[in-house]
Amino acid sequence: MKSSGLISFKRLMLPLATGSALLMSGCGGDDNDSSNDTADNEKFSSLKINAASYTDWQYVNLSSGELVTLTTEQAATSTDWHIALRRTEVKINGGVSGNGNGKGALAATPDGFYDAEGNAVASVFTNADADIQAQALSAEYNLADLTFKADRYVPAIQDWYIYNPTTHQISANSANGWLLRHADGTTYSKFVLDTVSYSEITVRYETQATDTTQFAGGEKTLTAAVADGSTELCLDFDAQAAADCGGADWDLRYEINLAARAINLWSNGGVYGDGNGAAFGAIAATELAGYTSATMVDSTSIAAHYSADSASSIFSDSSWYAYNLSGSHKLWPNFRTYIVDADSNTENSDKFAVQISNYYSLGGSGSPEIRFKKITQ
């Protein structure tokens, strides 16, 4: 996505969204604590959150500036939280993510972080001054010019087909490839699409077996056709065959529902299926060809970078970070500013400017720091 220019800052003397300070008892990625702080000089509040779990969400009430302890079942019906975080993911209480009416919008992207083609400029990311970027939280935004969106389901696998507006047909984007975690959660494959149409798909892949760290067994090709009248086709990479979408063994689900304008690839878990599937990519196919492992790159584990299909929010539509800019497989924040509308059904509902400024705020990965303030209207 191309970056939008940052609005010139106009300072607003807004009330603080304060919260009681919490002591941070440790700084490792497994620490169970989070930290709350209010930056008086910048007139915003911040939370350092232990969101390192791959399964549990951390729920935040932006009005109180504090975490809200909820089970998954409680959160599904609660309106006491506004946003929730789990590693790199951020969701808003509304749409498919919660019982609230929350929506989000991208307000600003700082100048210089992306080039004209939308590519991350590494030197800008790695030299960014977090204090300077915090000024965007106090900028004045015309909310009527922003596009607010509710959370919706989105597959982790994107940019895999090309649409021809003349013929109205689709074809495989063979320039991209992906790493796929199978339904069992321990087997992996790297794959590219050789061909795809509304009725058939051909996948070329190589597998890393359970309890191993290297691809082995050679490359395989799987071609399967969508049954007449069906809108889905499931593939079992282990069996190298089509599979029952109602079963537990499929690894990749091809959804082709033209009536619903839905053309998607789903892994087994997250939205469809009860498995532990997830994906990482897109990765340039030429680069992926050099991968010898689905879980280790340059002696560094990349297992944490897989994403399950999930509800997508404005924080994923316009991502808050860039990855591996310095060759160290780290995440770097782009200091985008988002507006979270706590209740889109109410005209004068509370709205908050939000940034994510750090992914390692408690020492380890999965501990994002969020900065936020209530805005006037």
mmCIF file of N, CA and C in Angstrom, residues 167-231:
data_model
loop_
_atom_site.group_PDB
_atom_site.id
_atom_site.type_symbol
_atom_site.label_atom_id
_atom_site.label_comp_id
_atom_site.label_asym_id
_atom_site.label_seq_id
_atom_site.Cartn_x
_atom_site.Cartn_y
_atom_site.Cartn_z
ATOM 1 N N THR A 167 -11.181 -10.456 -19.664
ATOM 2 C CA THR A 167 -11.794 -11.786 -19.799
ATOM 3 C C THR A 167 -12.582 -12.196 -18.559
ATOM 4 N N HIS A 168 -12.382 -11.456 -17.467
ATOM 5 C CA HIS A 168 -13.017 -11.756 -16.178
ATOM 6 C C HIS A 168 -12.600 -13.131 -15.648
ATOM 7 N N GLN A 169 -11.399 -13.551 -16.002
ATOM 8 C CA GLN A 169 -10.859 -14.813 -15.523
ATOM 9 C C GLN A 169 -9.737 -14.544 -14.526
ATOM 10 N N ILE A 170 -9.375 -15.568 -13.773
ATOM 11 C CA ILE A 170 -8.265 -15.457 -12.836
ATOM 12 C C ILE A 170 -7.151 -16.407 -13.248
ATOM 13 N N SER A 171 -5.939 -16.074 -12.848
ATOM 14 C CA SER A 171 -4.783 -16.928 -13.091
ATOM 15 C C SER A 171 -3.879 -16.881 -11.871
ATOM 16 N N ALA A 172 -2.990 -17.845 -11.771
ATOM 17 C CA ALA A 172 -2.105 -17.931 -10.605
ATOM 18 C C ALA A 172 -1.060 -16.822 -10.625
ATOM 19 N N ASN A 173 -0.816 -16.234 -9.456
ATOM 20 C CA ASN A 173 0.296 -15.297 -9.297
ATOM 21 C C ASN A 173 1.513 -16.119 -8.893
ATOM 22 N N SER A 174 2.182 -16.670 -9.881
ATOM 23 C CA SER A 174 3.297 -17.578 -9.614
ATOM 24 C C SER A 174 4.554 -16.865 -9.151
ATOM 25 N N ALA A 175 4.503 -15.534 -9.101
ATOM 26 C CA ALA A 175 5.659 -14.786 -8.590
ATOM 27 C C ALA A 175 5.743 -14.862 -7.077
ATOM 28 N N ASN A 176 4.641 -15.241 -6.441
ATOM 29 C CA ASN A 176 4.602 -15.328 -4.983
ATOM 30 C C ASN A 176 4.536 -16.775 -4.516
ATOM 31 N N GLY A 177 5.013 -16.991 -3.299
ATOM 32 C CA GLY A 177 4.903 -18.297 -2.663
ATOM 33 C C GLY A 177 4.635 -18.113 -1.180
ATOM 34 N N TRP A 178 4.364 -19.219 -0.482
ATOM 35 C CA TRP A 178 3.993 -19.143 0.929
ATOM 36 C C TRP A 178 4.546 -20.336 1.691
ATOM 37 N N LEU A 179 4.685 -20.149 2.978
ATOM 38 C CA LEU A 179 4.934 -21.246 3.900
ATOM 39 C C LEU A 179 3.610 -21.576 4.569
ATOM 40 N N LEU A 180 3.290 -22.849 4.646
ATOM 41 C CA LEU A 180 2.009 -23.296 5.200
ATOM 42 C C LEU A 180 2.238 -24.264 6.346
ATOM 43 N N ARG A 181 1.640 -23.978 7.490
ATOM 44 C CA ARG A 181 1.625 -24.941 8.587
ATOM 45 C C ARG A 181 0.392 -25.814 8.417
ATOM 46 N N HIS A 182 0.583 -27.117 8.418
ATOM 47 C CA HIS A 182 -0.514 -28.044 8.171
ATOM 48 C C HIS A 182 -1.493 -28.075 9.342
ATOM 49 N N ALA A 183 -2.590 -28.783 9.122
ATOM 50 C CA ALA A 183 -3.638 -28.863 10.139
ATOM 51 C C ALA A 183 -3.136 -29.456 11.445
ATOM 52 N N ASP A 184 -2.144 -30.359 11.378
ATOM 53 C CA ASP A 184 -1.649 -30.992 12.605
ATOM 54 C C ASP A 184 -0.789 -30.056 13.440
ATOM 55 N N GLY A 185 -0.408 -28.921 12.885
ATOM 56 C CA GLY A 185 0.357 -27.933 13.638
ATOM 57 C C GLY A 185 1.839 -28.206 13.731
ATOM 58 N N THR A 186 2.309 -29.334 13.182
ATOM 59 C CA THR A 186 3.726 -29.690 13.300
ATOM 60 C C THR A 186 4.383 -29.993 11.957
ATOM 61 N N THR A 187 3.585 -30.154 10.930
ATOM 62 C CA THR A 187 4.094 -30.383 9.581
ATOM 63 C C THR A 187 3.984 -29.081 8.793
ATOM 64 N N TYR A 188 4.956 -28.823 7.925
ATOM 65 C CA TYR A 188 4.978 -27.572 7.165
ATOM 66 C C TYR A 188 5.253 -27.863 5.693
ATOM 67 N N SER A 189 4.837 -26.944 4.845
ATOM 68 C CA SER A 189 5.188 -27.003 3.428
ATOM 69 C C SER A 189 5.483 -25.603 2.917
ATOM 70 N N LYS A 190 6.323 -25.523 1.899
ATOM 71 C CA LYS A 190 6.433 -24.293 1.116
ATOM 72 C C LYS A 190 5.744 -24.578 -0.211
ATOM 73 N N PHE A 191 4.960 -23.600 -0.704
ATOM 74 C CA PHE A 191 4.210 -23.885 -1.930
ATOM 75 C C PHE A 191 4.076 -22.659 -2.810
ATOM 76 N N VAL A 192 3.885 -22.932 -4.091
ATOM 77 C CA VAL A 192 3.520 -21.923 -5.080
ATOM 78 C C VAL A 192 2.352 -22.486 -5.878
ATOM 79 N N LEU A 193 1.594 -21.603 -6.496
ATOM 80 C CA LEU A 193 0.502 -22.023 -7.366
ATOM 81 C C LEU A 193 0.992 -22.003 -8.805
ATOM 82 N N ASP A 194 0.860 -23.134 -9.489
ATOM 83 C CA ASP A 194 1.234 -23.183 -10.902
ATOM 84 C C ASP A 194 0.097 -22.692 -11.788
ATOM 85 N N THR A 195 -1.119 -23.150 -11.501
ATOM 86 C CA THR A 195 -2.289 -22.704 -12.257
ATOM 87 C C THR A 195 -3.479 -22.602 -11.318
ATOM 88 N N VAL A 196 -4.394 -21.722 -11.665
ATOM 89 C CA VAL A 196 -5.643 -21.625 -10.920
ATOM 90 C C VAL A 196 -6.708 -21.070 -11.854
ATOM 91 N N SER A 197 -7.908 -21.583 -11.719
ATOM 92 C CA SER A 197 -9.056 -21.090 -12.471
ATOM 93 C C SER A 197 -10.267 -21.192 -11.563
ATOM 94 N N TYR A 198 -11.422 -20.849 -12.084
ATOM 95 C CA TYR A 198 -12.634 -20.944 -11.275
ATOM 96 C C TYR A 198 -13.018 -22.397 -10.979
ATOM 97 N N SER A 199 -12.397 -23.335 -11.669
ATOM 98 C CA SER A 199 -12.795 -24.734 -11.510
ATOM 99 C C SER A 199 -11.665 -25.664 -11.106
ATOM 100 N N GLU A 200 -10.416 -25.179 -11.111
ATOM 101 C CA GLU A 200 -9.296 -26.082 -10.865
ATOM 102 C C GLU A 200 -8.117 -25.325 -10.268
ATOM 103 N N ILE A 201 -7.279 -26.052 -9.544
ATOM 104 C CA ILE A 201 -6.091 -25.451 -8.942
ATOM 105 C C ILE A 201 -4.948 -26.457 -8.969
ATOM 106 N N THR A 202 -3.739 -25.973 -9.221
ATOM 107 C CA THR A 202 -2.539 -26.803 -9.191
ATOM 108 C C THR A 202 -1.531 -26.181 -8.235
ATOM 109 N N VAL A 203 -1.132 -26.956 -7.233
ATOM 110 C CA VAL A 203 -0.205 -26.500 -6.200
ATOM 111 C C VAL A 203 1.083 -27.315 -6.290
ATOM 112 N N ARG A 204 2.203 -26.635 -6.244
ATOM 113 C CA ARG A 204 3.507 -27.290 -6.218
ATOM 114 C C ARG A 204 4.141 -27.012 -4.863
ATOM 115 N N TYR A 205 4.564 -28.057 -4.160
ATOM 116 C CA TYR A 205 5.002 -27.868 -2.776
ATOM 117 C C TYR A 205 6.054 -28.880 -2.360
ATOM 118 N N GLU A 206 6.747 -28.547 -1.274
ATOM 119 C CA GLU A 206 7.708 -29.443 -0.643
ATOM 120 C C GLU A 206 7.471 -29.387 0.855
ATOM 121 N N THR A 207 7.603 -30.531 1.519
ATOM 122 C CA THR A 207 7.149 -30.654 2.903
ATOM 123 C C THR A 207 8.297 -30.858 3.889
ATOM 124 N N GLN A 208 8.115 -30.265 5.060
ATOM 125 C CA GLN A 208 8.989 -30.478 6.220
ATOM 126 C C GLN A 208 8.196 -31.314 7.212
ATOM 127 N N ALA A 209 8.615 -32.544 7.434
ATOM 128 C CA ALA A 209 7.850 -33.478 8.256
ATOM 129 C C ALA A 209 7.873 -33.088 9.729
ATOM 130 N N THR A 210 6.938 -33.647 10.479
ATOM 131 C CA THR A 210 6.867 -33.437 11.924
ATOM 132 C C THR A 210 8.195 -33.797 12.591
ATOM 133 N N ASP A 211 8.593 -32.965 13.548
ATOM 134 C CA ASP A 211 9.810 -33.189 14.334
ATOM 135 C C ASP A 211 11.086 -33.101 13.493
ATOM 136 N N THR A 212 11.017 -32.401 12.368
ATOM 137 C CA THR A 212 12.216 -32.132 11.583
ATOM 138 C C THR A 212 12.313 -30.627 11.347
ATOM 139 N N THR A 213 13.440 -30.191 10.839
ATOM 140 C CA THR A 213 13.627 -28.757 10.594
ATOM 141 C C THR A 213 14.056 -28.467 9.163
ATOM 142 N N GLN A 214 13.934 -29.439 8.281
ATOM 143 C CA GLN A 214 14.343 -29.261 6.893
ATOM 144 C C GLN A 214 13.284 -29.818 5.942
ATOM 145 N N PHE A 215 13.159 -29.168 4.789
ATOM 146 C CA PHE A 215 12.328 -29.736 3.734
ATOM 147 C C PHE A 215 13.013 -30.989 3.207
ATOM 148 N N ALA A 216 12.218 -32.011 2.910
ATOM 149 C CA ALA A 216 12.770 -33.270 2.415
ATOM 150 C C ALA A 216 11.692 -34.002 1.619
ATOM 151 N N GLY A 217 12.137 -34.955 0.824
ATOM 152 C CA GLY A 217 11.187 -35.778 0.079
ATOM 153 C C GLY A 217 10.920 -35.304 -1.328
ATOM 154 N N GLY A 218 11.492 -34.164 -1.693
ATOM 155 C CA GLY A 218 11.313 -33.682 -3.048
ATOM 156 C C GLY A 218 10.024 -32.913 -3.255
ATOM 157 N N GLU A 219 9.953 -32.239 -4.377
ATOM 158 C CA GLU A 219 8.793 -31.409 -4.707
ATOM 159 C C GLU A 219 7.648 -32.260 -5.232
ATOM 160 N N LYS A 220 6.435 -31.910 -4.835
ATOM 161 C CA LYS A 220 5.238 -32.620 -5.271
ATOM 162 C C LYS A 220 4.290 -31.644 -5.961
ATOM 163 N N THR A 221 3.450 -32.176 -6.829
ATOM 164 C CA THR A 221 2.443 -31.373 -7.512
ATOM 165 C C THR A 221 1.075 -31.987 -7.275
ATOM 166 N N LEU A 222 0.126 -31.147 -6.920
ATOM 167 C CA LEU A 222 -1.242 -31.600 -6.653
ATOM 168 C C LEU A 222 -2.202 -30.764 -7.479
ATOM 169 N N THR A 223 -2.956 -31.432 -8.349
ATOM 170 C CA THR A 223 -3.989 -30.784 -9.152
ATOM 171 C C THR A 223 -5.339 -31.362 -8.766
ATOM 172 N N ALA A 224 -6.302 -30.493 -8.536
ATOM 173 C CA ALA A 224 -7.643 -30.952 -8.162
ATOM 174 C C ALA A 224 -8.682 -30.006 -8.744
ATOM 175 N N ALA A 225 -9.877 -30.545 -8.968
ATOM 176 C CA ALA A 225 -10.957 -29.773 -9.582
ATOM 177 C C ALA A 225 -12.099 -29.580 -8.598
ATOM 178 N N VAL A 226 -12.757 -28.443 -8.718
ATOM 179 C CA VAL A 226 -13.931 -28.143 -7.899
ATOM 180 C C VAL A 226 -15.118 -28.918 -8.460
ATOM 181 N N ALA A 227 -15.833 -29.614 -7.605
ATOM 182 C CA ALA A 227 -16.992 -30.388 -8.050
ATOM 183 C C ALA A 227 -18.078 -29.463 -8.577
ATOM 184 N N ASP A 228 -18.837 -29.938 -9.555
ATOM 185 C CA ASP A 228 -19.930 -29.145 -10.114
ATOM 186 C C ASP A 228 -20.900 -28.712 -9.016
ATOM 187 N N GLY A 229 -21.221 -27.440 -8.999
ATOM 188 C CA GLY A 229 -22.167 -26.918 -8.023
ATOM 189 C C GLY A 229 -21.567 -26.597 -6.676
ATOM 190 N N SER A 230 -20.280 -26.922 -6.481
ATOM 191 C CA SER A 230 -19.629 -26.665 -5.198
ATOM 192 C C SER A 230 -18.939 -25.305 -5.217
ATOM 193 N N THR A 231 -18.724 -24.760 -4.041
ATOM 194 C CA THR A 231 -18.014 -23.482 -3.908
ATOM 195 C C THR A 231 -16.709 -23.649 -3.137
#
